[in-house]
Short mmCIF file of C-alpha atoms in Angstrom, two decimals:
data_model
loop_
_atom_site.label_atom_id
_atom_site.label_comp_id
_atom_site.label_asym_id
_atom_site.label_seq_id
_atom_site.Cartn_x
_atom_site.Cartn_y
_atom_site.Cartn_z
CA UNK A 1 164.95 79.47 29.10
CA UNK A 2 167.29 82.05 30.64
CA UNK A 3 167.43 85.14 28.40
CA UNK A 4 168.50 87.94 30.71
CA UNK A 5 171.24 87.91 33.35
CA UNK A 6 171.72 90.37 36.22
CA UNK A 7 174.90 90.28 38.28
CA UNK A 8 174.57 92.42 41.40
CA UNK A 9 177.03 93.12 44.19
CA UNK A 10 174.41 92.58 46.90
CA UNK A 11 171.14 90.71 47.36
CA UNK A 12 169.03 93.84 47.80
CA UNK A 13 170.11 95.11 44.40
CA UNK A 14 169.46 91.76 42.73
CA UNK A 15 165.97 91.62 44.23
CA UNK A 16 165.19 95.23 43.34
CA UNK A 17 166.07 94.77 39.67
CA UNK A 18 164.09 91.53 39.51
CA UNK A 19 161.08 93.39 40.90
CA UNK A 20 161.44 96.07 38.23
CA UNK A 21 161.70 93.56 35.39
CA UNK A 22 158.82 91.52 36.72
CA UNK A 23 156.60 94.36 35.49
CA UNK A 24 157.19 93.12 31.94
CA UNK A 25 155.51 89.83 32.81
CA UNK A 26 158.75 87.87 32.54
CA UNK A 27 159.53 85.12 35.03
CA UNK A 28 162.33 86.29 37.34
CA UNK A 29 164.45 84.66 40.04
CA UNK A 30 167.02 86.10 42.42
CA UNK A 31 169.59 83.50 43.48
CA UNK A 32 171.67 83.55 46.64
CA UNK A 33 173.55 80.37 45.73
CA UNK A 34 174.74 79.61 42.19
CA UNK A 35 175.38 76.01 41.22
CA UNK A 36 175.69 75.08 37.55
CA UNK A 37 173.57 71.95 37.84
CA UNK A 38 170.81 73.72 39.77
CA UNK A 39 170.23 76.82 37.62
CA UNK A 40 166.44 77.14 37.08
CA UNK A 41 166.04 76.98 33.31
CA UNK A 42 162.37 77.92 33.40
CA UNK A 43 163.19 81.50 34.41
CA UNK A 44 163.48 84.26 31.80
CA UNK A 45 165.55 86.45 34.11
CA UNK A 46 168.23 85.30 36.54
CA UNK A 47 169.74 87.66 39.08
CA UNK A 48 172.72 86.63 41.20
CA UNK A 49 174.31 88.46 44.12
CA UNK A 50 178.09 88.18 44.46
CA UNK A 51 178.09 89.93 47.88
CA UNK A 52 181.18 91.78 46.69
CA UNK A 53 180.48 95.42 47.45
CA UNK A 54 182.73 95.68 50.49
CA UNK A 55 185.54 93.24 49.65
CA UNK A 56 188.93 93.82 48.01
CA UNK A 57 188.82 94.81 44.30
CA UNK A 58 190.69 91.70 43.11
CA UNK A 59 188.35 89.42 45.07
CA UNK A 60 185.32 91.20 43.62
CA UNK A 61 186.75 90.77 40.12
CA UNK A 62 187.14 87.00 40.46
CA UNK A 63 183.74 86.54 42.09
CA UNK A 64 181.96 88.39 39.30
CA UNK A 65 183.98 86.70 36.58
CA UNK A 66 183.09 83.26 37.94
CA UNK A 67 179.38 84.07 38.06
CA UNK A 68 179.58 85.37 34.49
CA UNK A 69 181.33 82.17 33.40
CA UNK A 70 178.59 80.00 34.89
CA UNK A 71 175.72 82.02 33.42
CA UNK A 72 177.02 82.95 29.98
CA UNK A 73 175.20 81.38 27.07
CA UNK A 74 174.47 82.10 23.42
CA UNK A 75 170.80 82.43 24.41
CA UNK A 76 171.33 85.42 26.70
CA UNK A 77 169.99 88.64 25.20
CA UNK A 78 171.16 91.09 27.88
CA UNK A 79 173.92 90.89 30.48
CA UNK A 80 173.52 93.47 33.22
CA UNK A 81 176.22 94.44 35.68
CA UNK A 82 173.91 95.86 38.29
CA UNK A 83 175.53 98.71 40.21
CA UNK A 84 174.47 100.51 43.36
CA UNK A 85 172.23 103.55 42.75
CA UNK A 86 174.68 105.68 44.75
CA UNK A 87 177.78 104.23 43.07
CA UNK A 88 179.25 102.38 46.04
CA UNK A 89 181.34 99.25 45.64
CA UNK A 90 183.94 97.79 43.29
CA UNK A 91 182.47 99.26 40.14
CA UNK A 92 185.46 99.21 37.77
CA UNK A 93 186.80 95.70 38.50
CA UNK A 94 183.34 94.15 38.32
CA UNK A 95 182.61 95.72 34.93
CA UNK A 96 185.99 94.46 33.70
CA UNK A 97 185.17 90.98 34.99
CA UNK A 98 181.99 90.70 32.92
CA UNK A 99 183.57 92.15 29.77
CA UNK A 100 186.66 89.96 29.97
CA UNK A 101 184.77 86.75 30.72
CA UNK A 102 182.39 87.30 27.80
CA UNK A 103 185.44 88.09 25.68
CA UNK A 104 183.53 89.20 22.59
CA UNK A 105 184.59 92.84 22.36
CA UNK A 106 181.47 94.29 23.96
CA UNK A 107 181.12 97.86 25.11
CA UNK A 108 179.84 98.58 28.62
CA UNK A 109 177.00 101.10 28.46
CA UNK A 110 176.58 102.79 31.85
CA UNK A 111 173.42 104.72 32.71
CA UNK A 112 173.72 105.22 36.48
CA UNK A 113 170.65 107.43 36.90
CA UNK A 114 167.47 106.27 38.62
CA UNK A 115 165.12 109.26 38.15
CA UNK A 116 162.17 107.73 40.00
CA UNK A 117 164.28 107.63 43.19
CA UNK A 118 165.81 111.07 42.79
CA UNK A 119 169.16 109.84 41.41
CA UNK A 120 170.11 111.80 38.32
CA UNK A 121 173.32 112.48 36.40
CA UNK A 122 173.94 115.90 34.86
CA UNK A 123 177.20 116.87 33.15
CA UNK A 124 178.81 113.78 34.61
CA UNK A 125 177.87 114.56 38.22
CA UNK A 126 175.38 112.50 40.23
CA UNK A 127 172.83 114.23 42.41
CA UNK A 128 170.60 112.54 44.98
CA UNK A 129 167.38 114.44 45.58
CA UNK A 130 169.14 117.63 44.45
CA UNK A 131 172.24 117.09 46.60
CA UNK A 132 175.66 116.17 45.24
CA UNK A 133 176.28 112.46 45.79
CA UNK A 134 179.35 113.01 47.98
CA UNK A 135 177.26 115.20 50.33
CA UNK A 136 174.43 112.66 50.59
CA UNK A 137 174.18 109.71 52.97
CA UNK A 138 176.27 107.68 50.51
CA UNK A 139 179.20 110.01 51.22
CA UNK A 140 178.92 109.17 54.91
CA UNK A 141 178.50 105.40 54.57
CA UNK A 142 180.92 103.88 57.14
CA UNK A 143 181.38 100.72 55.04
CA UNK A 144 181.78 102.15 51.55
CA UNK A 145 181.72 105.94 51.57
CA UNK A 146 181.62 107.68 48.19
CA UNK A 147 184.32 110.35 47.91
CA UNK A 148 183.14 112.13 44.76
CA UNK A 149 180.03 112.98 42.76
CA UNK A 150 181.82 112.55 39.43
CA UNK A 151 180.55 109.38 37.79
CA UNK A 152 183.52 108.90 35.46
CA UNK A 153 185.95 109.18 38.36
CA UNK A 154 184.03 106.60 40.43
CA UNK A 155 183.66 104.10 37.58
CA UNK A 156 187.28 104.51 36.52
CA UNK A 157 188.68 103.32 39.85
CA UNK A 158 190.59 100.11 39.05
CA UNK A 159 188.94 99.92 35.63
CA UNK A 160 191.16 98.79 32.77
CA UNK A 161 190.12 100.31 29.49
CA UNK A 162 189.08 103.48 27.72
CA UNK A 163 186.22 105.51 29.22
CA UNK A 164 184.15 108.28 27.69
CA UNK A 165 181.13 110.29 28.86
CA UNK A 166 178.06 111.51 26.96
CA UNK A 167 176.35 114.54 28.45
CA UNK A 168 172.73 115.69 28.40
CA UNK A 169 173.33 118.27 25.67
CA UNK A 170 173.98 115.39 23.25
CA UNK A 171 171.20 113.16 24.55
CA UNK A 172 168.69 115.99 24.06
CA UNK A 173 169.48 115.96 20.32
CA UNK A 174 167.70 112.65 19.94
CA UNK A 175 168.14 109.00 19.07
CA UNK A 176 169.93 109.40 15.73
CA UNK A 177 172.53 111.74 17.19
CA UNK A 178 173.22 109.46 20.17
CA UNK A 179 173.40 106.44 17.85
CA UNK A 180 176.19 108.07 15.88
CA UNK A 181 178.07 108.89 19.10
CA UNK A 182 177.93 105.25 20.18
CA UNK A 183 179.18 104.05 16.80
CA UNK A 184 181.98 106.62 16.82
CA UNK A 185 183.11 105.72 20.34
CA UNK A 186 183.07 102.03 19.48
CA UNK A 187 185.29 102.70 16.47
CA UNK A 188 187.68 104.60 18.74
CA UNK A 189 188.00 101.60 21.03
CA UNK A 190 186.00 102.96 23.96
CA UNK A 191 185.27 100.19 26.47
CA UNK A 192 182.97 102.00 28.86
CA UNK A 193 180.53 104.70 27.74
CA UNK A 194 178.81 106.67 30.51
CA UNK A 195 175.56 108.58 29.93
CA UNK A 196 173.86 111.47 31.72
CA UNK A 197 170.13 111.11 32.45
CA UNK A 198 167.71 113.24 34.42
CA UNK A 199 164.41 111.75 33.20
CA UNK A 200 163.08 108.38 32.09
CA UNK A 201 162.73 109.89 28.61
CA UNK A 202 166.51 110.34 28.51
CA UNK A 203 166.92 106.66 29.36
CA UNK A 204 164.50 105.73 26.57
CA UNK A 205 166.53 107.74 24.04
CA UNK A 206 169.74 105.98 25.12
CA UNK A 207 168.01 102.58 24.92
CA UNK A 208 166.84 103.11 21.36
CA UNK A 209 170.23 104.49 20.34
CA UNK A 210 172.13 101.49 21.72
CA UNK A 211 169.91 99.04 19.86
CA UNK A 212 170.01 101.11 16.67
CA UNK A 213 173.82 101.27 16.77
CA UNK A 214 174.19 97.50 16.44
CA UNK A 215 177.02 97.56 19.00
CA UNK A 216 177.43 94.51 21.24
CA UNK A 217 177.07 95.67 24.83
CA UNK A 218 176.48 94.97 28.50
CA UNK A 219 174.28 97.25 30.58
CA UNK A 220 175.68 98.92 33.69
CA UNK A 221 173.01 100.54 35.84
CA UNK A 222 170.84 100.18 38.97
CA UNK A 223 167.84 98.87 37.02
CA UNK A 224 165.84 101.36 34.90
CA UNK A 225 168.11 101.25 31.84
CA UNK A 226 168.16 97.45 31.81
CA UNK A 227 164.38 97.39 32.20
CA UNK A 228 164.06 99.68 29.18
CA UNK A 229 166.43 97.52 27.15
CA UNK A 230 164.46 94.37 27.91
CA UNK A 231 161.16 96.00 27.04
CA UNK A 232 162.48 97.34 23.76
CA UNK A 233 164.09 94.04 22.79
CA UNK A 234 160.93 92.08 23.50
CA UNK A 235 158.84 94.60 21.59
CA UNK A 236 161.15 94.52 18.57
CA UNK A 237 161.41 90.75 18.47
CA UNK A 238 157.68 90.33 19.10
CA UNK A 239 158.37 87.96 21.97
CA UNK A 240 155.65 89.68 23.97
CA UNK A 241 152.86 88.25 21.88
CA UNK A 242 149.90 87.52 24.15
CA UNK A 243 147.08 90.03 24.48
CA UNK A 244 144.63 90.08 27.36
CA UNK A 245 141.20 91.38 26.38
CA UNK A 246 138.73 92.47 29.04
CA UNK A 247 135.29 93.23 27.67
CA UNK A 248 132.18 94.04 29.67
CA UNK A 249 130.12 96.12 27.27
CA UNK A 250 126.86 94.56 26.01
CA UNK A 251 126.18 96.91 23.09
CA UNK A 252 125.27 95.43 19.71
CA UNK A 253 128.48 96.76 18.14
CA UNK A 254 130.58 95.14 20.88
CA UNK A 255 128.96 91.79 20.18
CA UNK A 256 129.69 92.21 16.45
CA UNK A 257 133.30 93.11 17.22
CA UNK A 258 133.72 90.07 19.46
CA UNK A 259 132.42 87.82 16.67
CA UNK A 260 135.18 89.20 14.44
CA UNK A 261 137.77 88.51 17.15
CA UNK A 262 136.55 84.95 17.61
CA UNK A 263 136.55 84.30 13.87
CA UNK A 264 139.99 85.84 13.27
CA UNK A 265 141.95 84.67 16.32
CA UNK A 266 140.10 81.80 17.98
CA UNK A 267 140.87 83.27 21.41
CA UNK A 268 140.86 81.46 24.71
CA UNK A 269 137.54 82.65 26.14
CA UNK A 270 136.81 83.06 29.83
CA UNK A 271 133.10 83.68 30.18
CA UNK A 272 132.39 85.46 33.44
CA UNK A 273 128.92 85.35 34.96
CA UNK A 274 127.86 88.97 35.49
CA UNK A 275 125.14 87.94 37.97
CA UNK A 276 127.70 86.20 40.16
CA UNK A 277 129.89 89.30 40.20
CA UNK A 278 126.96 91.27 41.60
CA UNK A 279 125.71 88.78 44.19
CA UNK A 280 127.88 88.95 47.36
CA UNK A 281 127.64 85.23 48.11
CA UNK A 282 128.92 84.26 44.64
CA UNK A 283 131.31 87.09 43.79
CA UNK A 284 134.52 85.78 45.37
CA UNK A 285 134.08 82.28 43.97
CA UNK A 286 133.36 83.53 40.45
CA UNK A 287 136.43 85.78 40.48
CA UNK A 288 138.64 82.91 41.66
CA UNK A 289 137.20 80.56 39.02
CA UNK A 290 137.76 83.05 36.23
CA UNK A 291 141.30 83.85 37.36
CA UNK A 292 142.27 80.19 37.45
CA UNK A 293 140.78 79.57 34.03
CA UNK A 294 142.44 82.64 32.48
CA UNK A 295 145.84 81.69 33.90
CA UNK A 296 145.52 78.30 32.23
CA UNK A 297 144.91 80.08 28.94
CA UNK A 298 147.96 82.29 29.46
CA UNK A 299 150.16 79.23 29.94
CA UNK A 300 148.84 77.57 26.78
CA UNK A 301 151.11 78.47 23.84
CA UNK A 302 148.29 77.70 21.39
CA UNK A 303 146.48 80.91 22.34
CA UNK A 304 147.70 84.44 21.64
CA UNK A 305 144.48 86.14 22.74
CA UNK A 306 142.92 85.64 26.17
CA UNK A 307 139.39 87.07 26.30
CA UNK A 308 137.79 87.74 29.68
CA UNK A 309 134.22 88.83 29.17
CA UNK A 310 130.74 89.15 30.60
CA UNK A 311 129.47 90.00 27.11
CA UNK A 312 127.18 87.36 25.58
CA UNK A 313 127.99 86.46 22.00
CA UNK A 314 124.26 86.35 21.29
CA UNK A 315 121.89 89.27 21.81
CA UNK A 316 119.37 87.12 23.65
CA UNK A 317 121.92 86.35 26.35
CA UNK A 318 122.07 89.93 27.64
CA UNK A 319 121.49 90.49 31.34
CA UNK A 320 118.64 92.86 32.13
CA UNK A 321 120.68 94.91 34.55
CA UNK A 322 117.81 97.15 35.66
CA UNK A 323 115.57 94.19 36.53
CA UNK A 324 118.37 92.28 38.25
CA UNK A 325 119.39 95.37 40.25
CA UNK A 326 115.87 95.86 41.55
CA UNK A 327 115.75 92.25 42.73
CA UNK A 328 119.00 92.76 44.64
CA UNK A 329 117.94 96.15 46.07
CA UNK A 330 120.81 98.08 44.48
CA UNK A 331 120.98 100.75 41.81
CA UNK A 332 121.92 100.04 38.21
CA UNK A 333 125.06 102.13 38.73
CA UNK A 334 126.09 100.03 41.75
CA UNK A 335 125.51 96.81 39.81
CA UNK A 336 127.51 98.10 36.86
CA UNK A 337 130.43 99.07 39.12
CA UNK A 338 130.40 95.61 40.73
CA UNK A 339 130.74 94.04 37.28
CA UNK A 340 133.52 96.45 36.26
CA UNK A 341 135.48 95.98 39.47
CA UNK A 342 135.05 92.21 39.27
CA UNK A 343 136.44 92.10 35.75
CA UNK A 344 139.29 94.40 36.86
CA UNK A 345 140.19 92.13 39.78
CA UNK A 346 140.28 89.11 37.48
CA UNK A 347 142.38 90.95 34.91
CA UNK A 348 144.85 92.18 37.52
CA UNK A 349 145.58 88.68 38.83
CA UNK A 350 146.11 87.42 35.30
CA UNK A 351 148.33 90.36 34.29
CA UNK A 352 150.71 90.16 37.25
CA UNK A 353 151.25 86.44 36.68
CA UNK A 354 151.52 86.61 32.89
CA UNK A 355 154.51 85.96 30.66
CA UNK A 356 155.17 87.27 27.13
CA UNK A 357 152.44 89.88 27.42
CA UNK A 358 152.07 92.37 24.57
CA UNK A 359 149.40 94.38 26.32
CA UNK A 360 145.82 94.63 27.47
CA UNK A 361 142.72 95.73 25.57
CA UNK A 362 139.83 97.07 27.63
CA UNK A 363 136.35 97.83 26.35
CA UNK A 364 134.49 100.22 28.61
CA UNK A 365 135.63 103.31 30.51
CA UNK A 366 134.48 102.00 33.91
CA UNK A 367 136.56 98.85 33.50
CA UNK A 368 139.63 100.86 32.48
CA UNK A 369 139.32 103.03 35.59
CA UNK A 370 138.79 99.97 37.80
CA UNK A 371 141.79 98.18 36.30
CA UNK A 372 144.05 101.19 36.86
CA UNK A 373 142.89 101.32 40.47
CA UNK A 374 143.53 97.60 40.98
CA UNK A 375 147.04 97.92 39.53
CA UNK A 376 147.70 101.12 41.53
CA UNK A 377 148.43 102.97 38.30
CA UNK A 378 147.98 106.72 38.34
CA UNK A 379 146.86 106.85 34.72
CA UNK A 380 147.77 106.24 31.10
CA UNK A 381 150.45 107.94 29.03
CA UNK A 382 148.57 108.42 25.76
CA UNK A 383 150.64 107.61 22.69
CA UNK A 384 148.07 107.92 19.92
CA UNK A 385 144.45 107.68 18.92
CA UNK A 386 143.72 104.37 17.19
CA UNK A 387 140.26 105.48 16.08
CA UNK A 388 138.08 108.22 17.57
CA UNK A 389 137.38 107.36 21.25
CA UNK A 390 139.92 104.51 21.28
CA UNK A 391 143.36 105.42 22.67
CA UNK A 392 146.66 103.55 22.78
CA UNK A 393 149.13 104.21 25.56
CA UNK A 394 151.10 102.84 28.50
CA UNK A 395 150.19 102.60 32.17
CA UNK A 396 151.93 105.05 34.49
CA UNK A 397 153.23 103.57 37.73
CA UNK A 398 151.80 100.74 39.78
CA UNK A 399 152.30 97.01 39.52
CA UNK A 400 152.38 96.93 35.71
CA UNK A 401 154.13 100.21 34.98
CA UNK A 402 154.58 100.89 31.25
CA UNK A 403 152.17 98.10 30.22
CA UNK A 404 150.67 98.68 26.79
CA UNK A 405 146.94 99.37 26.95
CA UNK A 406 144.19 100.26 24.52
CA UNK A 407 140.92 101.51 25.95
CA UNK A 408 137.82 101.72 23.77
CA UNK A 409 134.30 102.85 24.49
CA UNK A 410 131.61 100.18 24.28
CA UNK A 411 129.75 101.92 21.44
CA UNK A 412 132.83 102.93 19.47
CA UNK A 413 133.80 101.83 15.97
CA UNK A 414 132.62 99.35 13.37
CA UNK A 415 132.83 95.56 13.38
CA UNK A 416 136.60 95.57 12.67
CA UNK A 417 137.65 98.16 15.27
CA UNK A 418 138.33 95.72 18.10
CA UNK A 419 140.39 93.53 15.79
CA UNK A 420 142.37 96.57 14.65
CA UNK A 421 143.12 97.44 18.29
CA UNK A 422 144.37 93.93 19.03
CA UNK A 423 146.62 94.01 15.97
CA UNK A 424 148.06 97.27 17.25
CA UNK A 425 148.93 95.70 20.60
CA UNK A 426 150.45 92.60 19.01
CA UNK A 427 152.81 94.73 16.95
CA UNK A 428 151.28 93.88 13.60
CA UNK A 429 151.05 97.67 13.22
CA UNK A 430 154.47 99.05 14.15
CA UNK A 431 154.93 101.99 16.57
#
């Protein structure tokens, strides 16, 4: 079912925002042709390009309004008017088109910054890699040159309605303060509210404030703000409910913890053969088999927990790693790393194809490191300690940026610790 709509003025922008949102695990599609009877209903996110950046303002208005008419639905949670990261194009008319077609007194919330690409907005002025927008390449674009760095001025061109700006000095005061500003501006009849941002943290504050305000809105941005809105909405509504568990530890306490998981959640279990991950002739086939099996579990709505593990549920099933390593003429450390990297490769393929994913639980430091490497993440932003030696956080960068993760040592906790960690990821314990 379509739940999120992106209307971009060019195909590159539509594709870029889809790629960002794909990191949440949602199913995304970027359409070049929009026909009412051929809209793919199995996609969570639909992006459409109107190819309207360089045409006359009135033509852009009607193009965007028609796309909005075709896509609007009571099931849509977020409408995004995707704008260029350097503020080129028919910004004002296209925002008007979405607002007027929806016709339900929404406020347009504009957050034009894209900090990860060097686009920031400070005191209403956009800078690109430290240079004023008008002095950047965007100011010299032969097709659609930008003649100012002032965001309000650029968005106000041919815009019909009341516009107001919120600067960094207010955003820095926190969510509650920004929430009150949004409510106040809505009461005043403001139609378009423009926000400064120089960091992703600023965007997060704005996101929480918009949702806390209760104001009906559309997002206006090049991608990061809309991504934050979608993440927060899914978190709050617990629509991201599946947890991937990757467990390779064979300690007695890990086995006890897994028994508690099995008893409490009846997870979909993917048993991975540790020997096959070590043996070169079997490794590739075992990884492919496990990936295929785990993906089937992800698609099955009956299961909220997908458990990928080399850990036997009975003590007598443990692999004697030292003995097996000697037979294969490798060290115990090399064998252990082959198991960790194999589990990480399996987990990566499942994660990047997953939908409605609350997060990943990993037992074992080596597996956590291997998974971060597979996902090209530079590390974990630690949010809190769940129990001693078990940390909750979000991945930084890579293919699953901002993914919730809990990493726990194999010998950590009592029999309920793993279950407690899973409950934390599922949102049973609120942030």
